[in-house]
């Protein structure tokens, strides 16, 4: 084929891709529907001009279009890895980790339900064998979430719901392709009726193999990318190779799921990449992948749509009845998941409540697209599949895809309008008015400054200012006159604005390199959690989310286990260092928000709401300060290093800004500026390295700071530090229960706990200890101890504590003082009697 002609056709396809997005916006239809329709039109037109006798002028072009090397392997090995990798790279994994149970259950169960409902329905009604019918069921079980997710975003649907649907569809493709491979083998081997047990037997191995390949490939790629960290194009090139190599190795060498390998590789890169690559390179890498995925997604739809006329060439009248069966069975299967499984997960507390209108939208918005057509094409290309099976699979899969695109896709917005999902709730309407009022006030100030600078005609300025002022007054009045909004909702609106401002400030600090990529992504995730909690639970939800954000993460316990039992300290040191940086950055961000309350929120919601928000923000800052102070006390030298690192990064940012200003003013040339930037880059590489945290040394320093251990020499304090076991507990967690046989003493290193005995309550803080009374009185434990803030404890077992008690006068005095505070006569304590040890 003429290379000029091929290049012309490919360039023309990119013109179609460019026109599809504005056309979709103009027609208010999903982008996937428009791009598929354009592809169908091109394929139909090429077929028509090739066969018509009206003209032969376009025959070379038509032949070139129909002769394009469109094979199933092109879709599965060229386009699919790019799409899956970019979608995973763009997911908020930290927020999605909170919903991994419903995502995984929905993805796997939904695929199996759709496969078997469609498969058994077809095998009962048609002459297809069960294995062929199940093969078709696996092909049509893949879903394209883009239409529903984009629609949910446009109507301000709950973010958690959109996140679950997006994650479910991503893993849905992996599960469907794995099932497709199994049933394809049965059809080619001539197995007519496979059992469910045989279909499920290899499924876990497909998933596990993909996970291993993805992790290994990602670790190798990240290692290489770190080596090339100063060369942006080299890093991006390695990232482009990663999904393809992971997919090919998993599919061809290991025999596992290539999609799972790509998903896991992208997850690993997203979690580890921001902390090990320069922020600008990471940001540019993400932008390159966004563009590649846009092209791949559009091309896969266009090229797949070109196949539709070819796949429907041998359609018969009876096939339309079978297409209807597939449509009904697929909708029933989706309804089983949405109306059966989702409510069950909600009752178990694993999924958010999905209201009826959203269920209908999710069910109707399950569009099929390029993956379905690609798998159907793979069947039609196989010479080992019976001819009639190839014909039926191609026609039924294509007909079902056309139904979802041309019927469901074009009516989805109408369905959403009928369900009332496109109308703002009273709270969202109030937020809408608030945003307009705040924005117009800022615009008025900026316009006033601009008119003064440009010395415009006073009459024109006054006329425009009067007109703008009328619009501003109307907007402020609309924001103030929401009489159906309760006071607590006004506070919620103010907190939403505050959390949004926090998010914007985090992004600004990331852009000027005050905080790293890893910390910014973590803080953005927590800001999103605050907004989501506000929309669901109002002010109490905001406060719970803020406290949860200060708690120890889910990886703290495994890291502590490795540190205490296996003496592997690297994971705990890394988590602690990240917590240090997070708290330092969070305190910086939060203190800037008081000005936002006075400058923006007070104008709209008044003094009373502003003062309440100041109070809430002050309490939150106090919680951050308390957690940070606990870390400072626990790791004094390391806290100073982290603060020095922050100061140096800030100084570098300001120095870089000054050099840019000198260049813009023409005071220095490009050569001098480039040399200065290279110097800053070299110093920034040194500053960006996180200081090493030596946990053993820090714990020894912490022990020396305890007043109880002040009378010990260095050798004794080091020995005690080795004996003490560190334990981290979150707010609300029970540390000791009544009648618990565990005999150990806990020393509070930071945080606070509440001790309850016989209806009486004591609050213990840094330097206090508990657990010694039941041990020394030789009676069952009657106290329950609960953390009332994120707390760090140092735990000593009974034998070592008794030896310490015999040697240390300070500990004896502290035990007696604690007994007196609780009304226990010191004589009842067996302080001078210890077990030999």
mmCIF file of N, CA and C in Angstrom, residues 358-444:
data_model
loop_
_atom_site.group_PDB
_atom_site.id
_atom_site.type_symbol
_atom_site.label_atom_id
_atom_site.label_comp_id
_atom_site.label_asym_id
_atom_site.label_seq_id
_atom_site.Cartn_x
_atom_site.Cartn_y
_atom_site.Cartn_z
ATOM 1 N N UNK A 358 -29.656 7.090 40.816
ATOM 2 C CA UNK A 358 -28.294 6.758 40.411
ATOM 3 C C UNK A 358 -28.193 5.299 39.961
ATOM 4 N N UNK A 359 -28.967 4.418 40.579
ATOM 5 C CA UNK A 359 -28.945 3.010 40.153
ATOM 6 C C UNK A 359 -29.428 2.880 38.712
ATOM 7 N N UNK A 360 -30.513 3.592 38.404
ATOM 8 C CA UNK A 360 -31.048 3.531 37.038
ATOM 9 C C UNK A 360 -30.016 4.069 36.049
ATOM 10 N N UNK A 361 -29.361 5.184 36.404
ATOM 11 C CA UNK A 361 -28.359 5.780 35.504
ATOM 12 C C UNK A 361 -27.189 4.832 35.287
ATOM 13 N N UNK A 362 -26.746 4.164 36.349
ATOM 14 C CA UNK A 362 -25.627 3.221 36.224
ATOM 15 C C UNK A 362 -26.023 2.046 35.333
ATOM 16 N N UNK A 363 -27.238 1.543 35.537
ATOM 17 C CA UNK A 363 -27.678 0.386 34.759
ATOM 18 C C UNK A 363 -27.819 0.741 33.275
ATOM 19 N N UNK A 364 -28.384 1.903 32.991
ATOM 20 C CA UNK A 364 -28.605 2.290 31.598
ATOM 21 C C UNK A 364 -27.313 2.782 30.939
ATOM 22 N N UNK A 365 -26.357 3.204 31.723
ATOM 23 C CA UNK A 365 -25.129 3.770 31.163
ATOM 24 C C UNK A 365 -24.021 2.778 30.946
ATOM 25 N N UNK A 366 -24.298 1.475 31.017
ATOM 26 C CA UNK A 366 -23.253 0.471 30.822
ATOM 27 C C UNK A 366 -22.940 0.261 29.354
ATOM 28 N N UNK A 367 -22.288 1.228 28.729
ATOM 29 C CA UNK A 367 -21.979 1.149 27.304
ATOM 30 C C UNK A 367 -20.876 0.127 27.039
ATOM 31 N N UNK A 368 -20.941 -0.487 25.849
ATOM 32 C CA UNK A 368 -19.863 -1.353 25.385
ATOM 33 C C UNK A 368 -19.172 -0.671 24.218
ATOM 34 N N UNK A 369 -17.923 -1.065 23.984
ATOM 35 C CA UNK A 369 -17.206 -0.372 22.928
ATOM 36 C C UNK A 369 -16.106 -1.195 22.323
ATOM 37 N N UNK A 370 -14.909 -0.619 22.294
ATOM 38 C CA UNK A 370 -13.809 -1.175 21.528
ATOM 39 C C UNK A 370 -13.344 -2.532 22.066
ATOM 40 N N UNK A 371 -13.342 -2.717 23.406
ATOM 41 C CA UNK A 371 -12.862 -3.994 23.944
ATOM 42 C C UNK A 371 -13.784 -5.128 23.507
ATOM 43 N N UNK A 372 -15.084 -4.892 23.553
ATOM 44 C CA UNK A 372 -16.040 -5.908 23.115
ATOM 45 C C UNK A 372 -15.822 -6.266 21.646
ATOM 46 N N UNK A 373 -15.686 -5.248 20.790
ATOM 47 C CA UNK A 373 -15.465 -5.506 19.370
ATOM 48 C C UNK A 373 -14.120 -6.190 19.117
ATOM 49 N N UNK A 374 -13.104 -5.829 19.909
ATOM 50 C CA UNK A 374 -11.781 -6.444 19.736
ATOM 51 C C UNK A 374 -11.826 -7.936 20.045
ATOM 52 N N UNK A 375 -12.514 -8.297 21.138
ATOM 53 C CA UNK A 375 -12.601 -9.717 21.503
ATOM 54 C C UNK A 375 -13.425 -10.483 20.476
ATOM 55 N N UNK A 376 -14.488 -9.851 19.975
ATOM 56 C CA UNK A 376 -15.292 -10.512 18.944
ATOM 57 C C UNK A 376 -14.459 -10.720 17.672
ATOM 58 N N UNK A 377 -13.639 -9.738 17.325
ATOM 59 C CA UNK A 377 -12.778 -9.859 16.148
ATOM 60 C C UNK A 377 -11.779 -10.995 16.321
ATOM 61 N N UNK A 378 -11.275 -11.173 17.559
ATOM 62 C CA UNK A 378 -10.329 -12.267 17.809
ATOM 63 C C UNK A 378 -10.978 -13.624 17.540
ATOM 64 N N UNK A 379 -12.269 -13.729 17.853
ATOM 65 C CA UNK A 379 -12.975 -14.989 17.585
ATOM 66 C C UNK A 379 -13.123 -15.215 16.088
ATOM 67 N N UNK A 380 -13.501 -14.159 15.361
ATOM 68 C CA UNK A 380 -13.721 -14.316 13.916
ATOM 69 C C UNK A 380 -12.422 -14.609 13.169
ATOM 70 N N UNK A 381 -11.291 -14.234 13.739
ATOM 71 C CA UNK A 381 -9.998 -14.469 13.078
ATOM 72 C C UNK A 381 -9.463 -15.880 13.306
ATOM 73 N N UNK A 382 -9.976 -16.595 14.293
ATOM 74 C CA UNK A 382 -9.423 -17.902 14.648
ATOM 75 C C UNK A 382 -9.928 -18.986 13.690
ATOM 76 N N UNK A 383 -9.025 -19.728 13.104
ATOM 77 C CA UNK A 383 -9.415 -20.811 12.193
ATOM 78 C C UNK A 383 -9.850 -22.055 12.957
ATOM 79 N N UNK A 384 -9.606 -22.107 14.267
ATOM 80 C CA UNK A 384 -9.982 -23.284 15.063
ATOM 81 C C UNK A 384 -11.399 -23.183 15.620
ATOM 82 N N UNK A 385 -12.052 -22.023 15.442
ATOM 83 C CA UNK A 385 -13.426 -21.842 15.904
ATOM 84 C C UNK A 385 -14.375 -22.196 14.759
ATOM 85 N N UNK A 386 -15.443 -22.963 15.041
ATOM 86 C CA UNK A 386 -16.402 -23.305 13.980
ATOM 87 C C UNK A 386 -16.955 -22.064 13.285
ATOM 88 N N UNK A 387 -17.250 -22.224 11.988
ATOM 89 C CA UNK A 387 -17.664 -21.084 11.169
ATOM 90 C C UNK A 387 -18.928 -20.437 11.703
ATOM 91 N N UNK A 388 -19.922 -21.242 12.073
ATOM 92 C CA UNK A 388 -21.194 -20.677 12.555
ATOM 93 C C UNK A 388 -21.007 -19.941 13.872
ATOM 94 N N UNK A 389 -20.133 -20.453 14.717
ATOM 95 C CA UNK A 389 -19.852 -19.765 15.980
ATOM 96 C C UNK A 389 -19.207 -18.411 15.702
ATOM 97 N N UNK A 390 -18.256 -18.370 14.769
ATOM 98 C CA UNK A 390 -17.613 -17.099 14.415
ATOM 99 C C UNK A 390 -18.646 -16.100 13.898
ATOM 100 N N UNK A 391 -19.556 -16.569 13.049
ATOM 101 C CA UNK A 391 -20.566 -15.671 12.492
ATOM 102 C C UNK A 391 -21.470 -15.115 13.590
ATOM 103 N N UNK A 392 -21.958 -15.996 14.473
ATOM 104 C CA UNK A 392 -22.876 -15.559 15.525
ATOM 105 C C UNK A 392 -22.199 -14.637 16.526
ATOM 106 N N UNK A 393 -20.982 -14.974 16.928
ATOM 107 C CA UNK A 393 -20.274 -14.130 17.898
ATOM 108 C C UNK A 393 -20.040 -12.746 17.317
ATOM 109 N N UNK A 394 -19.589 -12.697 16.051
ATOM 110 C CA UNK A 394 -19.343 -11.396 15.434
ATOM 111 C C UNK A 394 -20.595 -10.566 15.321
ATOM 112 N N UNK A 395 -21.687 -11.165 14.900
ATOM 113 C CA UNK A 395 -22.930 -10.409 14.690
ATOM 114 C C UNK A 395 -23.559 -10.012 16.018
ATOM 115 N N UNK A 396 -23.653 -10.943 16.978
ATOM 116 C CA UNK A 396 -24.326 -10.631 18.246
ATOM 117 C C UNK A 396 -23.531 -9.619 19.062
ATOM 118 N N UNK A 397 -22.211 -9.762 19.106
ATOM 119 C CA UNK A 397 -21.408 -8.793 19.860
ATOM 120 C C UNK A 397 -21.487 -7.414 19.219
ATOM 121 N N UNK A 398 -21.450 -7.372 17.877
ATOM 122 C CA UNK A 398 -21.530 -6.077 17.192
ATOM 123 C C UNK A 398 -22.912 -5.460 17.350
ATOM 124 N N UNK A 399 -23.954 -6.271 17.203
ATOM 125 C CA UNK A 399 -25.309 -5.746 17.369
ATOM 126 C C UNK A 399 -25.552 -5.217 18.775
ATOM 127 N N UNK A 400 -25.053 -5.941 19.774
ATOM 128 C CA UNK A 400 -25.224 -5.474 21.152
ATOM 129 C C UNK A 400 -24.443 -4.185 21.396
ATOM 130 N N UNK A 401 -23.228 -4.086 20.857
ATOM 131 C CA UNK A 401 -22.442 -2.862 21.001
ATOM 132 C C UNK A 401 -23.159 -1.679 20.357
ATOM 133 N N UNK A 402 -23.733 -1.903 19.175
ATOM 134 C CA UNK A 402 -24.472 -0.827 18.506
ATOM 135 C C UNK A 402 -25.679 -0.394 19.333
ATOM 136 N N UNK A 403 -26.357 -1.348 19.960
ATOM 137 C CA UNK A 403 -27.504 -0.979 20.800
ATOM 138 C C UNK A 403 -27.075 -0.094 21.960
ATOM 139 N N UNK A 404 -25.974 -0.465 22.629
ATOM 140 C CA UNK A 404 -25.540 0.343 23.785
ATOM 141 C C UNK A 404 -25.095 1.737 23.352
ATOM 142 N N UNK A 405 -24.459 1.826 22.177
ATOM 143 C CA UNK A 405 -23.958 3.125 21.736
ATOM 144 C C UNK A 405 -25.071 3.998 21.160
ATOM 145 N N UNK A 406 -25.876 3.425 20.284
ATOM 146 C CA UNK A 406 -26.850 4.226 19.556
ATOM 147 C C UNK A 406 -28.172 4.400 20.293
ATOM 148 N N UNK A 407 -28.484 3.497 21.211
ATOM 149 C CA UNK A 407 -29.744 3.617 21.973
ATOM 150 C C UNK A 407 -29.456 4.113 23.389
ATOM 151 N N UNK A 408 -28.661 3.358 24.133
ATOM 152 C CA UNK A 408 -28.388 3.768 25.511
ATOM 153 C C UNK A 408 -27.546 5.040 25.550
ATOM 154 N N UNK A 409 -26.521 5.112 24.691
ATOM 155 C CA UNK A 409 -25.640 6.285 24.718
ATOM 156 C C UNK A 409 -26.346 7.568 24.356
ATOM 157 N N UNK A 410 -27.210 7.522 23.349
ATOM 158 C CA UNK A 410 -27.885 8.745 22.910
ATOM 159 C C UNK A 410 -29.018 9.153 23.833
ATOM 160 N N UNK A 411 -29.532 8.225 24.639
ATOM 161 C CA UNK A 411 -30.655 8.557 25.535
ATOM 162 C C UNK A 411 -30.222 8.710 26.993
ATOM 163 N N UNK A 412 -28.926 8.547 27.268
ATOM 164 C CA UNK A 412 -28.474 8.593 28.657
ATOM 165 C C UNK A 412 -28.742 9.949 29.300
ATOM 166 N N UNK A 413 -28.444 11.033 28.594
ATOM 167 C CA UNK A 413 -28.701 12.355 29.163
ATOM 168 C C UNK A 413 -30.197 12.583 29.382
ATOM 169 N N UNK A 414 -31.033 12.096 28.453
ATOM 170 C CA UNK A 414 -32.485 12.225 28.617
ATOM 171 C C UNK A 414 -32.944 11.458 29.860
ATOM 172 N N UNK A 415 -32.393 10.258 30.055
ATOM 173 C CA UNK A 415 -32.747 9.462 31.238
ATOM 174 C C UNK A 415 -32.344 10.206 32.509
ATOM 175 N N UNK A 416 -31.158 10.794 32.509
ATOM 176 C CA UNK A 416 -30.683 11.525 33.689
ATOM 177 C C UNK A 416 -31.565 12.743 33.957
ATOM 178 N N UNK A 417 -32.017 13.401 32.885
ATOM 179 C CA UNK A 417 -32.926 14.541 33.061
ATOM 180 C C UNK A 417 -34.253 14.087 33.640
ATOM 181 N N UNK A 418 -34.789 12.988 33.130
ATOM 182 C CA UNK A 418 -36.063 12.470 33.647
ATOM 183 C C UNK A 418 -35.942 12.045 35.109
ATOM 184 N N UNK A 419 -34.774 11.571 35.492
ATOM 185 C CA UNK A 419 -34.564 11.155 36.888
ATOM 186 C C UNK A 419 -34.315 12.345 37.813
ATOM 187 N N UNK A 420 -34.136 13.523 37.240
ATOM 188 C CA UNK A 420 -33.911 14.719 38.052
ATOM 189 C C UNK A 420 -32.494 14.867 38.561
ATOM 190 N N UNK A 421 -31.566 14.120 37.970
ATOM 191 C CA UNK A 421 -30.189 14.176 38.459
ATOM 192 C C UNK A 421 -29.430 15.391 37.953
ATOM 193 N N UNK A 422 -30.002 16.091 36.963
ATOM 194 C CA UNK A 422 -29.315 17.256 36.428
ATOM 195 C C UNK A 422 -29.680 18.540 37.156
ATOM 196 N N UNK A 423 -30.552 18.431 38.173
ATOM 197 C CA UNK A 423 -30.942 19.610 38.946
ATOM 198 C C UNK A 423 -30.131 19.672 40.233
ATOM 199 N N UNK A 424 -29.689 20.865 40.579
ATOM 200 C CA UNK A 424 -28.900 21.047 41.788
ATOM 201 C C UNK A 424 -29.774 20.897 43.024
ATOM 202 N N UNK A 425 -29.211 20.295 44.054
ATOM 203 C CA UNK A 425 -29.898 20.236 45.337
ATOM 204 C C UNK A 425 -29.891 21.632 45.968
ATOM 205 N N UNK A 426 -30.740 21.867 46.972
ATOM 206 C CA UNK A 426 -30.722 23.193 47.625
ATOM 207 C C UNK A 426 -29.336 23.585 48.127
ATOM 208 N N UNK A 427 -28.608 22.616 48.679
ATOM 209 C CA UNK A 427 -27.273 22.923 49.191
ATOM 210 C C UNK A 427 -26.315 23.270 48.051
ATOM 211 N N UNK A 428 -26.376 22.494 46.955
ATOM 212 C CA UNK A 428 -25.519 22.797 45.809
ATOM 213 C C UNK A 428 -25.913 24.111 45.147
ATOM 214 N N UNK A 429 -27.209 24.425 45.142
ATOM 215 C CA UNK A 429 -27.641 25.693 44.560
ATOM 216 C C UNK A 429 -27.114 26.870 45.377
ATOM 217 N N UNK A 430 -27.117 26.707 46.699
ATOM 218 C CA UNK A 430 -26.561 27.753 47.553
ATOM 219 C C UNK A 430 -25.059 27.895 47.314
ATOM 220 N N UNK A 431 -24.370 26.747 47.140
ATOM 221 C CA UNK A 431 -22.940 26.795 46.841
ATOM 222 C C UNK A 431 -22.697 27.488 45.499
ATOM 223 N N UNK A 432 -23.561 27.229 44.529
ATOM 224 C CA UNK A 432 -23.460 27.871 43.217
ATOM 225 C C UNK A 432 -23.547 29.393 43.356
ATOM 226 N N UNK A 433 -24.527 29.854 44.120
ATOM 227 C CA UNK A 433 -24.670 31.295 44.322
ATOM 228 C C UNK A 433 -23.491 31.879 45.089
ATOM 229 N N UNK A 434 -22.982 31.112 46.051
ATOM 230 C CA UNK A 434 -21.845 31.584 46.838
ATOM 231 C C UNK A 434 -20.606 31.761 45.953
ATOM 232 N N UNK A 435 -20.369 30.786 45.074
ATOM 233 C CA UNK A 435 -19.197 30.862 44.202
ATOM 234 C C UNK A 435 -19.279 32.090 43.298
ATOM 235 N N UNK A 436 -20.459 32.357 42.750
ATOM 236 C CA UNK A 436 -20.617 33.525 41.877
ATOM 237 C C UNK A 436 -20.338 34.805 42.653
ATOM 238 N N UNK A 437 -20.903 34.904 43.857
ATOM 239 C CA UNK A 437 -20.737 36.130 44.633
ATOM 240 C C UNK A 437 -19.276 36.370 45.003
ATOM 241 N N UNK A 438 -18.599 35.317 45.466
ATOM 242 C CA UNK A 438 -17.191 35.466 45.849
ATOM 243 C C UNK A 438 -16.332 35.801 44.635
ATOM 244 N N UNK A 439 -16.596 35.133 43.500
ATOM 245 C CA UNK A 439 -15.805 35.384 42.294
ATOM 246 C C UNK A 439 -16.002 36.815 41.794
ATOM 247 N N UNK A 440 -17.239 37.284 41.807
ATOM 248 C CA UNK A 440 -17.493 38.632 41.301
ATOM 249 C C UNK A 440 -16.862 39.707 42.187
ATOM 250 N N UNK A 441 -16.816 39.460 43.495
ATOM 251 C CA UNK A 441 -16.152 40.430 44.373
ATOM 252 C C UNK A 441 -14.665 40.538 44.029
ATOM 253 N N UNK A 442 -14.045 39.392 43.792
ATOM 254 C CA UNK A 442 -12.624 39.410 43.422
ATOM 255 C C UNK A 442 -12.420 40.078 42.068
ATOM 256 N N UNK A 443 -13.304 39.766 41.129
ATOM 257 C CA UNK A 443 -13.192 40.368 39.799
ATOM 258 C C UNK A 443 -13.335 41.884 39.880
ATOM 259 N N UNK A 444 -14.268 42.363 40.725
ATOM 260 C CA UNK A 444 -14.466 43.809 40.841
ATOM 261 C C UNK A 444 -13.193 44.489 41.324
#
